[in-house]
Amino acid sequence: MAAFNLSSPIQLPSSVRSSSKLSPSRNTPTLSFYYLSKPYTSFPSTSSKHKTGLKYSRRSVVVSALKKLSEAELVAVSPENDGVIPPNSGVYGVYNGSGELQFVGITRNLAASVLAHKNAVPELCSSVKVGVVEGPDKTALTEAWKSWIQEHITATGKVPPGNEPGNSTWVKKAPTKKSDLRLTPGPNTQLTVPLEGLIDRLVKENKVVAFIKGSRNAPLCGFSQRVVAILESQGVDYESVDVLDEEYNSGLRETLKNYSKWPTFPQIFVNGELVGGCDILTSMYEKGELASLFKQ
């Protein structure tokens, strides 16, 4: 997930301005799933108002009130700390191996942004400081970013290298997200394979499948939103299916409940097996267990 480019909003001192088609055949049907022709473009803010009933363990770096940059904890970006950086909206500062601040950014998903930077410029991304922003609309995020930038300028007399005008090392265009999967080509379609059979084929032929409420670009409940954020923070390639889409996934909710013997949504399958819902995925994330699960 790309960070927002906020190189210009703050005024710097002059001294430092330098599914499924089933193609019937005589023997076995050929299964193909339908993707949306265009992914949804809206992206809701990750609001702290969602009542998920979940809390991060002590291992997670959670900031209830935004701290100063100098007061935030410096956390090494390493496999040992997988699950420490939360998939929440917030502000973050990236440091190199010498402990020098390289970039301050804001994001809708701290964990995903830090992972993207680590993969893109590992030599510059050794450790980070993060601050979760409560009620994270664009204005709140921008103000948090300004406060950290200004604090660094006051202390050092200069802007972090990655925030200097014209520096594009850290801020990249967000990649187009995958579309959600559709199980049928449309309403009033006569399926030659029962819906439960389509679900079975789908979860067994794809490594990770998330059945969520809404799309991956616009989840319609806090639990689905958290699941999408966690999966993307892991950089895992996954398929998503909207269980509320009655036009293309008609009857999916009840059929999936019977198939999985799991009464609620979202539902996450890995290697054909049900992992569970949002609470289980969040617990595994906090314990650093997801990386090994996705490598299986």
PDB file of C-alpha atoms in Angstrom:
ATOM      1  CA  MET A   1       0.000   0.000   0.000  1.00  0.00           C
ATOM      2  CA  ALA A   2       1.497   3.290  -1.033  1.00  0.00           C
ATOM      3  CA  ALA A   3       1.917   6.188   1.337  1.00  0.00           C
ATOM      4  CA  PHE A   4       0.348   9.561   0.657  1.00  0.00           C
ATOM      5  CA  ASN A   5       2.668  12.088  -0.942  1.00  0.00           C
ATOM      6  CA  LEU A   6       2.767  14.995   1.440  1.00  0.00           C
ATOM      7  CA  SER A   7       5.972  16.694   0.442  1.00  0.00           C
ATOM      8  CA  SER A   8       4.375  20.106  -0.044  1.00  0.00           C
ATOM      9  CA  PRO A   9       1.653  20.928   2.548  1.00  0.00           C
ATOM     10  CA  ILE A  10       4.024  22.179   5.259  1.00  0.00           C
ATOM     11  CA  GLN A  11       5.854  25.479   4.961  1.00  0.00           C
ATOM     12  CA  LEU A  12       9.514  24.933   5.716  1.00  0.00           C
ATOM     13  CA  PRO A  13      11.944  27.535   7.070  1.00  0.00           C
ATOM     14  CA  SER A  14      13.920  29.278   4.297  1.00  0.00           C
ATOM     15  CA  SER A  15      17.145  27.832   5.680  1.00  0.00           C
ATOM     16  CA  VAL A  16      16.036  24.281   4.961  1.00  0.00           C
ATOM     17  CA  ARG A  17      13.993  24.644   1.771  1.00  0.00           C
ATOM     18  CA  SER A  18      17.076  23.399  -0.415  1.00  0.00           C
ATOM     19  CA  SER A  19     -16.843 -18.519 -11.514  1.00  0.00           C
ATOM     20  CA  SER A  20     -18.258 -19.832 -13.241  1.00  0.00           C
ATOM     21  CA  LYS A  21     -18.657 -20.716 -16.473  1.00  0.00           C
ATOM     22  CA  LEU A  22     -19.144 -23.821 -16.793  1.00  0.00           C
ATOM     23  CA  SER A  23     -18.338 -24.820 -20.227  1.00  0.00           C
ATOM     24  CA  PRO A  24     -20.144 -28.021 -20.519  1.00  0.00           C
ATOM     25  CA  SER A  25     -18.415 -30.907 -22.126  1.00  0.00           C
ATOM     26  CA  ARG A  26     -19.379 -34.472 -22.512  1.00  0.00           C
ATOM     27  CA  ASN A  27     -17.306 -35.550 -19.583  1.00  0.00           C
ATOM     28  CA  THR A  28     -16.307 -32.934 -17.011  1.00  0.00           C
ATOM     29  CA  PRO A  29     -17.332 -29.301 -16.814  1.00  0.00           C
ATOM     30  CA  THR A  30     -14.583 -26.716 -17.191  1.00  0.00           C
ATOM     31  CA  LEU A  31     -14.616 -24.286 -14.276  1.00  0.00           C
ATOM     32  CA  SER A  32     -13.738 -20.636 -14.588  1.00  0.00           C
ATOM     33  CA  PHE A  33     -14.602 -17.809 -12.221  1.00  0.00           C
ATOM     34  CA  TYR A  34     -15.620 -14.311 -13.219  1.00  0.00           C
ATOM     35  CA  TYR A  35     -13.790 -11.197 -12.098  1.00  0.00           C
ATOM     36  CA  LEU A  36     -15.318  -7.756 -11.974  1.00  0.00           C
ATOM     37  CA  SER A  37     -14.579  -5.915 -15.195  1.00  0.00           C
ATOM     38  CA  LYS A  38     -13.419  -2.925 -13.142  1.00  0.00           C
ATOM     39  CA  PRO A  39     -12.297  -2.911  -9.526  1.00  0.00           C
ATOM     40  CA  TYR A  40     -14.112  -0.632  -7.143  1.00  0.00           C
ATOM     41  CA  THR A  41     -12.335   2.674  -6.771  1.00  0.00           C
ATOM     42  CA  SER A  42     -13.657   3.857  -3.421  1.00  0.00           C
ATOM     43  CA  PHE A  43     -11.564   3.197  -0.319  1.00  0.00           C
ATOM     44  CA  PRO A  44     -13.042   3.805   3.095  1.00  0.00           C
ATOM     45  CA  SER A  45     -10.989   5.231   5.898  1.00  0.00           C
ATOM     46  CA  THR A  46      -9.997   2.742   8.543  1.00  0.00           C
ATOM     47  CA  SER A  47     -11.936   4.246  11.388  1.00  0.00           C
ATOM     48  CA  SER A  48     -11.390   3.481  15.017  1.00  0.00           C
ATOM     49  CA  LYS A  49     -15.178   3.626  15.390  1.00  0.00           C
ATOM     50  CA  HIS A  50     -15.538   0.053  14.146  1.00  0.00           C
ATOM     51  CA  LYS A  51     -16.393  -2.087  17.120  1.00  0.00           C
ATOM     52  CA  THR A  52     -14.572  -5.287  16.382  1.00  0.00           C
ATOM     53  CA  GLY A  53     -14.195  -6.290  20.013  1.00  0.00           C
ATOM     54  CA  LEU A  54     -10.534  -7.064  19.360  1.00  0.00           C
ATOM     55  CA  LYS A  55      -7.466  -5.600  20.966  1.00  0.00           C
ATOM     56  CA  TYR A  56      -3.835  -5.961  20.055  1.00  0.00           C
ATOM     57  CA  SER A  57      -1.579  -7.873  22.369  1.00  0.00           C
ATOM     58  CA  ARG A  58       1.347  -6.203  24.110  1.00  0.00           C
ATOM     59  CA  ARG A  59       3.498  -7.333  21.221  1.00  0.00           C
ATOM     60  CA  SER A  60       1.806  -4.833  18.913  1.00  0.00           C
ATOM     61  CA  VAL A  61       2.909  -1.231  18.709  1.00  0.00           C
ATOM     62  CA  VAL A  62      -0.392   0.534  19.356  1.00  0.00           C
ATOM     63  CA  VAL A  63      -0.572   4.232  20.135  1.00  0.00           C
ATOM     64  CA  SER A  64      -3.767   5.331  21.871  1.00  0.00           C
ATOM     65  CA  ALA A  65      -2.777   9.012  21.660  1.00  0.00           C
ATOM     66  CA  LEU A  66      -0.312  10.147  19.010  1.00  0.00           C
ATOM     67  CA  LYS A  67       3.140  10.551  20.520  1.00  0.00           C
ATOM     68  CA  LYS A  68       5.890  12.869  19.412  1.00  0.00           C
ATOM     69  CA  LEU A  69       8.348  11.429  16.925  1.00  0.00           C
ATOM     70  CA  SER A  70      11.087  11.494  19.557  1.00  0.00           C
ATOM     71  CA  GLU A  71       8.891   9.582  22.033  1.00  0.00           C
ATOM     72  CA  ALA A  72       7.686   6.814  19.706  1.00  0.00           C
ATOM     73  CA  GLU A  73       9.314   3.402  20.017  1.00  0.00           C
ATOM     74  CA  LEU A  74      11.875   2.446  17.365  1.00  0.00           C
ATOM     75  CA  VAL A  75      11.058  -1.039  16.063  1.00  0.00           C
ATOM     76  CA  ALA A  76      13.337  -3.157  13.879  1.00  0.00           C
ATOM     77  CA  VAL A  77      11.804  -4.228  10.568  1.00  0.00           C
ATOM     78  CA  SER A  78      12.547  -7.951  10.660  1.00  0.00           C
ATOM     79  CA  PRO A  79      10.764 -11.311  10.428  1.00  0.00           C
ATOM     80  CA  GLU A  80      11.054 -11.610  14.230  1.00  0.00           C
ATOM     81  CA  ASN A  81       8.788  -8.573  14.567  1.00  0.00           C
ATOM     82  CA  ASP A  82       6.120  -9.809  12.172  1.00  0.00           C
ATOM     83  CA  GLY A  83       2.793  -8.746  13.656  1.00  0.00           C
ATOM     84  CA  VAL A  84       4.231  -5.937  15.764  1.00  0.00           C
ATOM     85  CA  ILE A  85       3.295  -3.129  13.368  1.00  0.00           C
ATOM     86  CA  PRO A  86      -0.513  -2.885  13.249  1.00  0.00           C
ATOM     87  CA  PRO A  87      -2.532  -2.717  10.000  1.00  0.00           C
ATOM     88  CA  ASN A  88      -4.110   0.576  11.108  1.00  0.00           C
ATOM     89  CA  SER A  89      -4.065   4.056   9.656  1.00  0.00           C
ATOM     90  CA  GLY A  90      -1.345   6.317  10.961  1.00  0.00           C
ATOM     91  CA  VAL A  91       1.948   8.135  10.567  1.00  0.00           C
ATOM     92  CA  TYR A  92       5.342   6.438  10.389  1.00  0.00           C
ATOM     93  CA  GLY A  93       9.026   7.304  10.184  1.00  0.00           C
ATOM     94  CA  VAL A  94      11.559   5.071   8.428  1.00  0.00           C
ATOM     95  CA  TYR A  95      15.189   4.833   9.625  1.00  0.00           C
ATOM     96  CA  ASN A  96      18.283   3.368   7.977  1.00  0.00           C
ATOM     97  CA  GLY A  97      20.847   1.091   9.614  1.00  0.00           C
ATOM     98  CA  SER A  98      22.650   4.102  11.094  1.00  0.00           C
ATOM     99  CA  GLY A  99      19.502   5.282  12.860  1.00  0.00           C
ATOM    100  CA  GLU A 100      18.994   8.250  10.514  1.00  0.00           C
ATOM    101  CA  LEU A 101      15.433   9.247   9.649  1.00  0.00           C
ATOM    102  CA  GLN A 102      14.866   8.765   5.918  1.00  0.00           C
ATOM    103  CA  PHE A 103      11.168   9.391   5.393  1.00  0.00           C
ATOM    104  CA  VAL A 104       7.960  10.329   7.194  1.00  0.00           C
ATOM    105  CA  GLY A 105       4.712   9.138   5.631  1.00  0.00           C
ATOM    106  CA  ILE A 106       1.049   8.500   6.335  1.00  0.00           C
ATOM    107  CA  THR A 107      -0.995   5.525   5.262  1.00  0.00           C
ATOM    108  CA  ARG A 108      -4.278   3.647   5.656  1.00  0.00           C
ATOM    109  CA  ASN A 109      -2.302   0.501   6.552  1.00  0.00           C
ATOM    110  CA  LEU A 110       0.934   0.895   8.524  1.00  0.00           C
ATOM    111  CA  ALA A 111       1.990  -2.741   8.254  1.00  0.00           C
ATOM    112  CA  ALA A 112       1.452  -2.898   4.486  1.00  0.00           C
ATOM    113  CA  SER A 113       3.329   0.356   3.820  1.00  0.00           C
ATOM    114  CA  VAL A 114       6.322  -0.666   5.928  1.00  0.00           C
ATOM    115  CA  LEU A 115       6.438  -4.058   4.174  1.00  0.00           C
ATOM    116  CA  ALA A 116       6.326  -2.361   0.766  1.00  0.00           C
ATOM    117  CA  HIS A 117       9.221  -0.068   1.711  1.00  0.00           C
ATOM    118  CA  LYS A 118      11.236  -2.982   3.097  1.00  0.00           C
ATOM    119  CA  ASN A 119      10.803  -4.870  -0.172  1.00  0.00           C
ATOM    120  CA  ALA A 120      11.532  -1.826  -2.367  1.00  0.00           C
ATOM    121  CA  VAL A 121      14.477  -0.230  -0.505  1.00  0.00           C
ATOM    122  CA  PRO A 122      15.719  -2.706   2.133  1.00  0.00           C
ATOM    123  CA  GLU A 123      18.989  -0.814   2.572  1.00  0.00           C
ATOM    124  CA  LEU A 124      17.088   2.274   3.754  1.00  0.00           C
ATOM    125  CA  CYS A 125      14.383   0.571   5.806  1.00  0.00           C
ATOM    126  CA  SER A 126      15.975  -0.980   8.894  1.00  0.00           C
ATOM    127  CA  SER A 127      13.614   0.259  11.585  1.00  0.00           C
ATOM    128  CA  VAL A 128      10.473   2.350  11.983  1.00  0.00           C
ATOM    129  CA  LYS A 129       8.481   4.445  14.395  1.00  0.00           C
ATOM    130  CA  VAL A 130       4.712   4.342  14.026  1.00  0.00           C
ATOM    131  CA  GLY A 131       1.776   6.227  15.472  1.00  0.00           C
ATOM    132  CA  VAL A 132      -1.816   5.076  15.065  1.00  0.00           C
ATOM    133  CA  VAL A 133      -4.091   8.020  14.284  1.00  0.00           C
ATOM    134  CA  GLU A 134      -7.520   7.943  15.885  1.00  0.00           C
ATOM    135  CA  GLY A 135     -10.443   8.907  13.649  1.00  0.00           C
ATOM    136  CA  PRO A 136      -8.125   8.761  10.647  1.00  0.00           C
ATOM    137  CA  ASP A 137      -9.651  11.054   8.040  1.00  0.00           C
ATOM    138  CA  LYS A 138      -7.283  12.758   5.630  1.00  0.00           C
ATOM    139  CA  THR A 139      -7.085  15.916   7.757  1.00  0.00           C
ATOM    140  CA  ALA A 140      -6.130  14.015  10.928  1.00  0.00           C
ATOM    141  CA  LEU A 141      -3.454  12.056   9.061  1.00  0.00           C
ATOM    142  CA  THR A 142      -2.047  15.204   7.470  1.00  0.00           C
ATOM    143  CA  GLU A 143      -1.830  16.985  10.826  1.00  0.00           C
ATOM    144  CA  ALA A 144      -0.009  14.000  12.336  1.00  0.00           C
ATOM    145  CA  TRP A 145       2.449  14.027   9.444  1.00  0.00           C
ATOM    146  CA  LYS A 146       3.042  17.768   9.826  1.00  0.00           C
ATOM    147  CA  SER A 147       3.738  17.436  13.550  1.00  0.00           C
ATOM    148  CA  TRP A 148       6.402  14.752  13.032  1.00  0.00           C
ATOM    149  CA  ILE A 149       8.006  16.580  10.106  1.00  0.00           C
ATOM    150  CA  GLN A 150       8.116  19.872  12.004  1.00  0.00           C
ATOM    151  CA  GLU A 151       9.587  18.175  15.081  1.00  0.00           C
ATOM    152  CA  HIS A 152      12.391  16.698  12.966  1.00  0.00           C
ATOM    153  CA  ILE A 153      13.082  20.041  11.265  1.00  0.00           C
ATOM    154  CA  THR A 154      13.236  21.814  14.637  1.00  0.00           C
ATOM    155  CA  ALA A 155      15.687  19.224  15.975  1.00  0.00           C
ATOM    156  CA  THR A 156      17.955  18.875  12.918  1.00  0.00           C
ATOM    157  CA  GLY A 157      17.348  21.894  10.714  1.00  0.00           C
ATOM    158  CA  LYS A 158      16.537  19.761   7.686  1.00  0.00           C
ATOM    159  CA  VAL A 159      13.842  17.742   6.013  1.00  0.00           C
ATOM    160  CA  PRO A 160      14.127  13.916   5.901  1.00  0.00           C
ATOM    161  CA  PRO A 161      15.740  12.982   2.545  1.00  0.00           C
ATOM    162  CA  GLY A 162      12.678  11.089   1.356  1.00  0.00           C
ATOM    163  CA  ASN A 163      10.432  14.111   1.953  1.00  0.00           C
ATOM    164  CA  GLU A 164      12.515  16.555  -0.059  1.00  0.00           C
ATOM    165  CA  PRO A 165      10.788  17.910  -3.186  1.00  0.00           C
ATOM    166  CA  GLY A 166      11.424  15.705  -6.207  1.00  0.00           C
ATOM    167  CA  ASN A 167      12.434  12.619  -4.213  1.00  0.00           C
ATOM    168  CA  SER A 168      10.281   9.712  -5.436  1.00  0.00           C
ATOM    169  CA  THR A 169      12.105   6.895  -3.645  1.00  0.00           C
ATOM    170  CA  TRP A 170       9.379   6.351  -1.089  1.00  0.00           C
ATOM    171  CA  VAL A 171       6.168   7.530  -2.676  1.00  0.00           C
ATOM    172  CA  LYS A 172       5.006   5.342  -5.516  1.00  0.00           C
ATOM    173  CA  LYS A 173       1.742   4.998  -7.360  1.00  0.00           C
ATOM    174  CA  ALA A 174      -0.467   2.459  -5.685  1.00  0.00           C
ATOM    175  CA  PRO A 175      -0.826  -0.705  -7.791  1.00  0.00           C
ATOM    176  CA  THR A 176      -4.246  -1.606  -9.116  1.00  0.00           C
ATOM    177  CA  LYS A 177      -5.887  -4.057  -6.780  1.00  0.00           C
ATOM    178  CA  LYS A 178      -7.232  -7.361  -7.960  1.00  0.00           C
ATOM    179  CA  SER A 179     -10.928  -7.530  -8.631  1.00  0.00           C
ATOM    180  CA  ASP A 180     -13.239  -9.594  -6.492  1.00  0.00           C
ATOM    181  CA  LEU A 181     -14.194 -13.007  -7.764  1.00  0.00           C
ATOM    182  CA  ARG A 182     -17.696 -13.767  -9.001  1.00  0.00           C
ATOM    183  CA  LEU A 183     -19.022 -17.291  -8.835  1.00  0.00           C
ATOM    184  CA  THR A 184     -21.501 -16.911 -11.694  1.00  0.00           C
ATOM    185  CA  PRO A 185     -21.717 -14.839 -14.892  1.00  0.00           C
ATOM    186  CA  GLY A 186     -24.945 -13.197 -13.735  1.00  0.00           C
ATOM    187  CA  PRO A 187     -28.501 -13.634 -12.533  1.00  0.00           C
ATOM    188  CA  ASN A 188     -30.787 -16.341 -13.899  1.00  0.00           C
ATOM    189  CA  THR A 189     -27.804 -18.495 -14.827  1.00  0.00           C
ATOM    190  CA  GLN A 190     -28.374 -22.227 -14.924  1.00  0.00           C
ATOM    191  CA  LEU A 191     -25.392 -23.800 -13.165  1.00  0.00           C
ATOM    192  CA  THR A 192     -24.249 -27.248 -14.191  1.00  0.00           C
ATOM    193  CA  VAL A 193     -22.260 -27.578 -10.947  1.00  0.00           C
ATOM    194  CA  PRO A 194     -23.954 -26.977  -7.556  1.00  0.00           C
ATOM    195  CA  LEU A 195     -22.903 -23.821  -5.732  1.00  0.00           C
ATOM    196  CA  GLU A 196     -21.265 -25.887  -2.973  1.00  0.00           C
ATOM    197  CA  GLY A 197     -19.194 -27.601  -5.644  1.00  0.00           C
ATOM    198  CA  LEU A 198     -18.044 -24.210  -6.948  1.00  0.00           C
ATOM    199  CA  ILE A 199     -17.008 -23.166  -3.443  1.00  0.00           C
ATOM    200  CA  ASP A 200     -15.081 -26.412  -2.989  1.00  0.00           C
ATOM    201  CA  ARG A 201     -13.229 -25.965  -6.281  1.00  0.00           C
ATOM    202  CA  LEU A 202     -12.513 -22.311  -5.520  1.00  0.00           C
ATOM    203  CA  VAL A 203     -10.916 -22.845  -2.101  1.00  0.00           C
ATOM    204  CA  LYS A 204      -8.922 -25.866  -3.276  1.00  0.00           C
ATOM    205  CA  GLU A 205      -7.578 -24.284  -6.458  1.00  0.00           C
ATOM    206  CA  ASN A 206      -6.445 -21.025  -4.822  1.00  0.00           C
ATOM    207  CA  LYS A 207      -3.959 -20.729  -1.974  1.00  0.00           C
ATOM    208  CA  VAL A 208      -5.805 -18.017  -0.019  1.00  0.00           C
ATOM    209  CA  VAL A 209      -9.489 -17.122  -0.355  1.00  0.00           C
ATOM    210  CA  ALA A 210     -11.321 -14.541   1.763  1.00  0.00           C
ATOM    211  CA  PHE A 211     -15.114 -14.510   1.767  1.00  0.00           C
ATOM    212  CA  ILE A 212     -15.947 -10.995   2.951  1.00  0.00           C
ATOM    213  CA  LYS A 213     -18.808  -8.526   3.190  1.00  0.00           C
ATOM    214  CA  GLY A 214     -18.268  -6.030   0.394  1.00  0.00           C
ATOM    215  CA  SER A 215     -15.289  -5.781  -1.924  1.00  0.00           C
ATOM    216  CA  ARG A 216     -11.607  -5.748  -1.024  1.00  0.00           C
ATOM    217  CA  ASN A 217     -11.569  -2.067  -2.081  1.00  0.00           C
ATOM    218  CA  ALA A 218     -14.653  -1.200  -0.057  1.00  0.00           C
ATOM    219  CA  PRO A 219     -15.363  -3.674   2.769  1.00  0.00           C
ATOM    220  CA  LEU A 220     -18.803  -3.228   4.297  1.00  0.00           C
ATOM    221  CA  CYS A 221     -18.034  -4.213   7.886  1.00  0.00           C
ATOM    222  CA  GLY A 222     -15.199  -3.610  10.323  1.00  0.00           C
ATOM    223  CA  PHE A 223     -14.294  -7.310  10.507  1.00  0.00           C
ATOM    224  CA  SER A 224     -13.954  -7.617   6.729  1.00  0.00           C
ATOM    225  CA  GLN A 225     -11.964  -4.395   6.645  1.00  0.00           C
ATOM    226  CA  ARG A 226      -9.533  -5.754   9.232  1.00  0.00           C
ATOM    227  CA  VAL A 227      -9.127  -9.053   7.341  1.00  0.00           C
ATOM    228  CA  VAL A 228      -8.314  -7.227   4.088  1.00  0.00           C
ATOM    229  CA  ALA A 229      -5.821  -4.981   5.895  1.00  0.00           C
ATOM    230  CA  ILE A 230      -4.037  -7.946   7.493  1.00  0.00           C
ATOM    231  CA  LEU A 231      -3.837  -9.950   4.267  1.00  0.00           C
ATOM    232  CA  GLU A 232      -2.438  -6.982   2.385  1.00  0.00           C
ATOM    233  CA  SER A 233       0.035  -6.234   5.158  1.00  0.00           C
ATOM    234  CA  GLN A 234       1.441  -9.724   4.578  1.00  0.00           C
ATOM    235  CA  GLY A 235       1.841  -9.131   0.841  1.00  0.00           C
ATOM    236  CA  VAL A 236      -0.013 -12.368   0.149  1.00  0.00           C
ATOM    237  CA  ASP A 237      -1.782 -13.002  -3.156  1.00  0.00           C
ATOM    238  CA  TYR A 238      -5.376 -13.820  -2.293  1.00  0.00           C
ATOM    239  CA  GLU A 239      -8.795 -14.098  -3.882  1.00  0.00           C
ATOM    240  CA  SER A 240     -11.770 -12.250  -2.404  1.00  0.00           C
ATOM    241  CA  VAL A 241     -15.466 -12.997  -2.800  1.00  0.00           C
ATOM    242  CA  ASP A 242     -18.291 -10.654  -1.770  1.00  0.00           C
ATOM    243  CA  VAL A 243     -20.890 -12.711   0.114  1.00  0.00           C
ATOM    244  CA  LEU A 244     -23.370  -9.812  -0.112  1.00  0.00           C
ATOM    245  CA  ASP A 245     -23.364  -9.753  -3.912  1.00  0.00           C
ATOM    246  CA  GLU A 246     -26.712 -11.394  -4.671  1.00  0.00           C
ATOM    247  CA  GLU A 247     -26.477 -10.546  -8.357  1.00  0.00           C
ATOM    248  CA  TYR A 248     -23.427 -12.690  -9.093  1.00  0.00           C
ATOM    249  CA  ASN A 249     -23.074 -14.754  -5.882  1.00  0.00           C
ATOM    250  CA  SER A 250     -26.706 -15.512  -5.188  1.00  0.00           C
ATOM    251  CA  GLY A 251     -27.242 -17.901  -2.276  1.00  0.00           C
ATOM    252  CA  LEU A 252     -23.567 -17.877  -1.338  1.00  0.00           C
ATOM    253  CA  ARG A 253     -23.974 -16.911   2.324  1.00  0.00           C
ATOM    254  CA  GLU A 254     -26.146 -19.826   3.382  1.00  0.00           C
ATOM    255  CA  THR A 255     -24.354 -22.314   1.134  1.00  0.00           C
ATOM    256  CA  LEU A 256     -20.962 -21.298   2.497  1.00  0.00           C
ATOM    257  CA  LYS A 257     -22.168 -21.602   6.096  1.00  0.00           C
ATOM    258  CA  ASN A 258     -23.236 -25.183   5.377  1.00  0.00           C
ATOM    259  CA  TYR A 259     -19.993 -25.945   3.547  1.00  0.00           C
ATOM    260  CA  SER A 260     -17.630 -24.567   6.206  1.00  0.00           C
ATOM    261  CA  LYS A 261     -19.757 -25.223   9.294  1.00  0.00           C
ATOM    262  CA  TRP A 262     -18.860 -21.650  10.289  1.00  0.00           C
ATOM    263  CA  PRO A 263     -21.793 -19.299  11.031  1.00  0.00           C
ATOM    264  CA  THR A 264     -20.284 -15.847  10.502  1.00  0.00           C
ATOM    265  CA  PHE A 265     -18.315 -13.767   8.016  1.00  0.00           C
ATOM    266  CA  PRO A 266     -15.648 -13.102   6.968  1.00  0.00           C
ATOM    267  CA  GLN A 267     -14.219 -16.583   6.392  1.00  0.00           C
ATOM    268  CA  ILE A 268     -10.618 -17.204   5.343  1.00  0.00           C
ATOM    269  CA  PHE A 269      -9.416 -20.383   3.659  1.00  0.00           C
ATOM    270  CA  VAL A 270      -5.750 -21.312   3.166  1.00  0.00           C
ATOM    271  CA  ASN A 271      -4.744 -24.322   1.068  1.00  0.00           C
ATOM    272  CA  GLY A 272      -8.341 -25.500   0.967  1.00  0.00           C
ATOM    273  CA  GLU A 273      -8.800 -25.453   4.749  1.00  0.00           C
ATOM    274  CA  LEU A 274     -10.853 -23.015   6.815  1.00  0.00           C
ATOM    275  CA  VAL A 275      -8.604 -20.894   9.050  1.00  0.00           C
ATOM    276  CA  GLY A 276     -11.474 -19.016  10.677  1.00  0.00           C
ATOM    277  CA  GLY A 277     -12.752 -15.474  10.870  1.00  0.00           C
ATOM    278  CA  CYS A 278     -11.403 -12.061  11.788  1.00  0.00           C
ATOM    279  CA  ASP A 279     -10.646 -12.888  15.432  1.00  0.00           C
ATOM    280  CA  ILE A 280      -8.543 -15.941  14.595  1.00  0.00           C
ATOM    281  CA  LEU A 281      -6.691 -14.183  11.763  1.00  0.00           C
ATOM    282  CA  THR A 282      -5.970 -11.202  14.028  1.00  0.00           C
ATOM    283  CA  SER A 283      -4.665 -13.474  16.793  1.00  0.00           C
ATOM    284  CA  MET A 284      -2.355 -15.290  14.362  1.00  0.00           C
ATOM    285  CA  TYR A 285      -1.157 -11.953  13.005  1.00  0.00           C
ATOM    286  CA  GLU A 286      -0.308 -10.665  16.464  1.00  0.00           C
ATOM    287  CA  LYS A 287       1.588 -13.869  17.278  1.00  0.00           C
ATOM    288  CA  GLY A 288       3.595 -13.681  14.032  1.00  0.00           C
ATOM    289  CA  GLU A 289       2.137 -16.967  12.765  1.00  0.00           C
ATOM    290  CA  LEU A 290       0.786 -15.871   9.384  1.00  0.00           C
ATOM    291  CA  ALA A 291       4.072 -15.815   7.467  1.00  0.00           C
ATOM    292  CA  SER A 292       4.676 -19.509   8.122  1.00  0.00           C
ATOM    293  CA  LEU A 293       1.031 -20.330   7.335  1.00  0.00           C
ATOM    294  CA  PHE A 294       1.183 -18.666   3.940  1.00  0.00           C
ATOM    295  CA  LYS A 295       4.477 -20.400   3.104  1.00  0.00           C
ATOM    296  CA  GLN A 296       2.981 -23.860   3.510  1.00  0.00           C
TER     297      GLN A 296
END
